[in-house]
Amino acid sequence: MSQVLFQQLVPLLVKCKDCEESLKFQQGLLVDFLAFPQKFIDLLQQCTQEHAKEIPRFLLQLVSSAPLLDNSPALLNVIETNPFKHLTHLSLKLLPGNDVEIKKFLAGCLKCSKAQVQYQQQHEQQKKDLEMLHQRNIHQLQNRVSELEAANKDLTERKYKGDSTVRELKAKLSAVEEELQRTKQEVLSLRRENSTLDAECHEKEKHINQLQTKVAVLEQEIKDKDQLVLRTKEAFDTIQEQKV
């Protein structure tokens, strides 16, 4: 905004480009006509920045021949100080403006002021809208954080319960595995015992078969002997009958 105001003020300071050539020649300036306003603003800003220092490097000096500021011409000097001397970077002669120029300048200032007020109002409204949006976003985020914290608490409780259940199941599984190992050992022992019993049973069956065979042989021998005794008796009886 200050640059715009100053650019409107430039016609009062430098009337034309031909005057600029004379000004550049008289004061040894290196800037061109278009860059002059911004360069002058830069010098003014340096003076403002140095103003609060005990020994400012840049000074802004207003020199007037009249004891009081009136319509008399005045000089505005931009001075750089150093321990050796004061260097005047720029010296501008300030002349009173006519009514047309003053009114035109004031109209420009009023226009810029209105634009600045409008911009400030828009800025304040945008700032207010952004603050409301920010507050709404904060409220939404806080609600979301509360929801997430509640969900996290619920998940944490579920995790603790799940961990407890897992520990219980692991303990039960360990007990079942131990019981399974004992059962396997018992099954293995029973299988070995069953195998031994099977072998013993097989041997006993073999022995029984042998005894049954032996009994059959003995029974046959007894039967043969009975028949022999019977035949012998019959023969004896026949002999006895013949003797009689």
XYZ file of C-alpha atoms in Angstrom:
244
model
C 0.000 0.000 0.000
C 2.862 2.407 0.828
C 4.435 1.640 -2.549
C 1.173 2.529 -4.324
C 0.927 5.806 -2.435
C 4.523 6.634 -3.180
C 4.111 5.827 -6.868
C 1.275 8.351 -6.896
C 3.587 10.814 -5.186
C 6.408 10.335 -7.702
C 4.956 12.828 -10.233
C 5.273 15.468 -7.531
C 8.904 14.548 -6.954
C 10.076 13.848 -10.510
C 8.040 15.612 -13.161
C 9.208 13.616 -16.164
C 11.819 11.217 -17.468
C 13.947 14.105 -18.695
C 14.040 15.407 -15.134
C 15.189 11.959 -14.044
C 18.199 12.143 -16.343
C 19.115 15.477 -14.805
C 18.605 14.069 -11.282
C 20.711 11.012 -12.036
C 23.480 13.204 -13.465
C 23.446 15.707 -10.604
C 23.463 13.100 -7.796
C 25.248 10.208 -9.510
C 22.255 7.835 -9.301
C 22.456 4.401 -10.922
C 18.771 3.380 -10.802
C 16.480 3.833 -13.795
C 13.193 5.730 -13.830
C 10.910 2.715 -13.293
C 12.954 1.315 -10.379
C 13.300 4.681 -8.625
C 10.123 4.477 -6.435
C 10.982 1.062 -4.993
C 14.618 2.015 -4.411
C 13.502 5.148 -2.588
C 11.106 3.064 -0.456
C 13.995 0.720 0.346
C 16.045 3.681 1.573
C 13.139 4.924 3.718
C 12.741 1.451 5.236
C 16.446 1.364 6.079
C 16.061 4.714 7.824
C 13.076 3.357 9.771
C 14.986 0.238 10.811
C 17.979 2.283 11.987
C 15.896 4.927 13.797
C 15.804 3.140 17.186
C 19.557 2.532 17.271
C 21.861 4.701 19.336
C 24.015 5.448 16.312
C 21.796 4.950 13.254
C 23.507 4.136 9.992
C 20.823 5.756 7.836
C 19.145 9.104 8.549
C 16.265 10.960 6.958
C 16.841 14.748 6.995
C 14.311 17.437 6.108
C 15.895 20.856 5.412
C 13.779 24.005 4.990
C 14.801 27.636 4.648
C 11.683 28.769 6.494
C 11.543 28.552 10.314
C 8.178 26.772 10.044
C 6.968 24.400 7.384
C 4.808 26.405 5.025
C 4.596 26.514 1.262
C 8.340 27.122 0.924
C 10.474 24.531 -0.889
C 12.320 22.000 1.278
C 14.980 19.327 0.802
C 14.527 15.688 1.843
C 17.925 14.006 2.234
C 18.654 10.305 2.754
C 22.006 10.133 4.541
C 24.289 7.213 5.382
C 26.634 7.790 8.304
C 30.051 6.324 9.007
C 32.938 7.347 11.279
C 34.526 9.320 8.451
C 31.678 11.371 6.953
C 27.976 11.585 6.154
C 27.092 10.393 2.648
C 23.968 11.781 1.021
C 22.535 8.994 -1.132
C 19.602 11.045 -2.344
C 18.455 14.650 -2.050
C 14.950 15.496 -3.229
C 13.565 19.005 -3.527
C 10.012 19.135 -2.216
C 7.807 21.762 -3.859
C 4.257 22.681 -2.872
C 1.702 21.134 -5.187
C -1.069 23.017 -6.929
C -4.727 22.419 -6.175
C -5.192 19.953 -9.028
C -2.207 17.859 -8.028
C -3.118 17.953 -4.335
C -6.737 17.001 -5.007
C -5.604 14.246 -7.353
C -3.143 12.976 -4.748
C -5.700 13.168 -1.934
C -8.247 11.385 -4.135
C -5.675 8.669 -4.731
C -4.955 8.504 -1.014
C -8.672 8.294 -0.257
C -9.102 5.579 -2.857
C -6.155 3.673 -1.433
C -7.461 4.184 2.109
C -10.870 2.860 1.113
C -9.220 -0.050 -0.624
C -7.103 -0.630 2.453
C -10.173 -0.485 4.717
C -12.034 -2.835 2.398
C -9.030 -5.136 2.303
C -8.776 -4.958 6.098
C -12.480 -5.757 6.449
C -12.152 -8.654 4.030
C -9.063 -9.774 5.890
C -10.891 -9.580 9.236
C -13.874 -11.456 7.799
C -11.595 -14.093 6.313
C -9.752 -14.262 9.612
C -13.066 -14.649 11.469
C -14.228 -17.307 8.995
C -10.917 -19.116 9.320
C -11.110 -18.931 13.115
C -14.653 -20.337 13.040
C -13.526 -23.058 10.649
C -10.508 -23.674 12.846
C -12.695 -23.911 15.960
C -15.098 -26.226 14.147
C -12.197 -28.379 12.995
C -10.775 -28.386 16.529
C -14.177 -29.396 17.912
C -14.489 -32.167 15.326
C -10.939 -33.313 16.013
C -11.558 -33.259 19.770
C -14.687 -35.365 19.264
C -12.711 -37.679 17.037
C -9.945 -37.876 19.641
C -12.534 -38.700 22.313
C -14.013 -41.405 20.083
C -10.565 -42.811 19.355
C -9.614 -42.707 23.038
C -12.829 -44.561 23.940
C -12.195 -47.074 21.158
C -8.589 -47.426 22.293
C -9.728 -47.985 25.892
C -12.217 -50.613 24.733
C -9.574 -52.289 22.581
C -7.110 -52.184 25.482
C -9.644 -53.848 27.785
C -10.384 -56.413 25.110
C -6.671 -56.983 24.697
C -6.210 -57.529 28.428
C -9.165 -59.934 28.455
C -7.829 -61.632 25.360
C -4.375 -61.928 26.918
C -5.946 -63.400 30.069
C -7.956 -65.859 27.965
C -4.842 -66.770 25.999
C -2.935 -67.401 29.231
C -5.761 -69.593 30.535
C -5.959 -71.487 27.246
C -2.183 -71.909 27.226
C -2.327 -73.305 30.770
C -5.144 -75.674 29.763
C -3.272 -76.629 26.610
C -0.146 -77.321 28.642
C -2.165 -79.513 31.028
C -3.799 -81.309 28.085
C -0.418 -81.812 26.443
C 0.974 -83.239 29.683
C -2.069 -85.519 29.975
C -1.615 -86.489 26.336
C 2.025 -87.355 26.962
C 1.036 -89.460 29.962
C -1.685 -91.142 27.903
C 0.789 -91.801 25.107
C 3.184 -93.339 27.611
C 0.377 -95.466 29.026
C -0.683 -96.539 25.523
C 2.905 -97.385 24.688
C 3.231 -99.347 27.922
C -0.077 -101.121 27.270
C 1.009 -101.910 23.746
C 4.244 -103.409 25.022
C 2.293 -105.329 27.670
C -0.247 -106.434 25.070
C 2.554 -107.534 22.813
C 4.032 -109.562 25.673
C 0.610 -111.042 26.461
C 0.084 -111.850 22.799
C 3.407 -113.659 22.755
C 2.561 -115.515 25.964
C -0.907 -116.367 24.636
C 0.600 -117.620 21.424
C 3.008 -119.809 23.370
C 0.186 -121.100 25.561
C -1.978 -121.825 22.531
C 0.968 -123.633 21.002
C 1.452 -125.608 24.226
C -2.294 -126.377 24.392
C -2.200 -127.601 20.811
C 0.748 -129.806 21.702
C -1.097 -131.140 24.772
C -4.271 -131.712 22.754
C -2.244 -133.627 20.202
C -0.624 -135.644 22.967
C -4.057 -136.336 24.547
C -5.391 -137.474 21.193
C -2.427 -139.813 20.784
C -2.892 -141.164 24.300
C -6.613 -141.602 23.782
C -5.911 -143.502 20.580
C -3.378 -145.638 22.410
C -5.940 -146.345 25.176
C -8.539 -147.208 22.563
C -6.092 -149.525 20.843
C -5.194 -151.117 24.151
C -8.860 -151.527 25.066
C -9.466 -153.271 21.779
C -6.383 -155.431 22.388
C -7.623 -156.295 25.874
C -11.038 -157.069 24.472
C -9.627 -159.348 21.800
C -7.355 -160.964 24.340
C -10.291 -161.568 26.649
C -12.342 -162.988 23.832
C -9.504 -165.285 22.910
C -9.110 -166.309 26.517
C -12.783 -167.000 26.835
C -12.693 -169.094 23.692
C -9.805 -171.119 25.045
C -11.607 -171.666 28.306
C -14.680 -172.830 26.533
C -12.678 -175.244 24.464
C -11.141 -176.685 27.606
C -14.483 -177.444 29.079
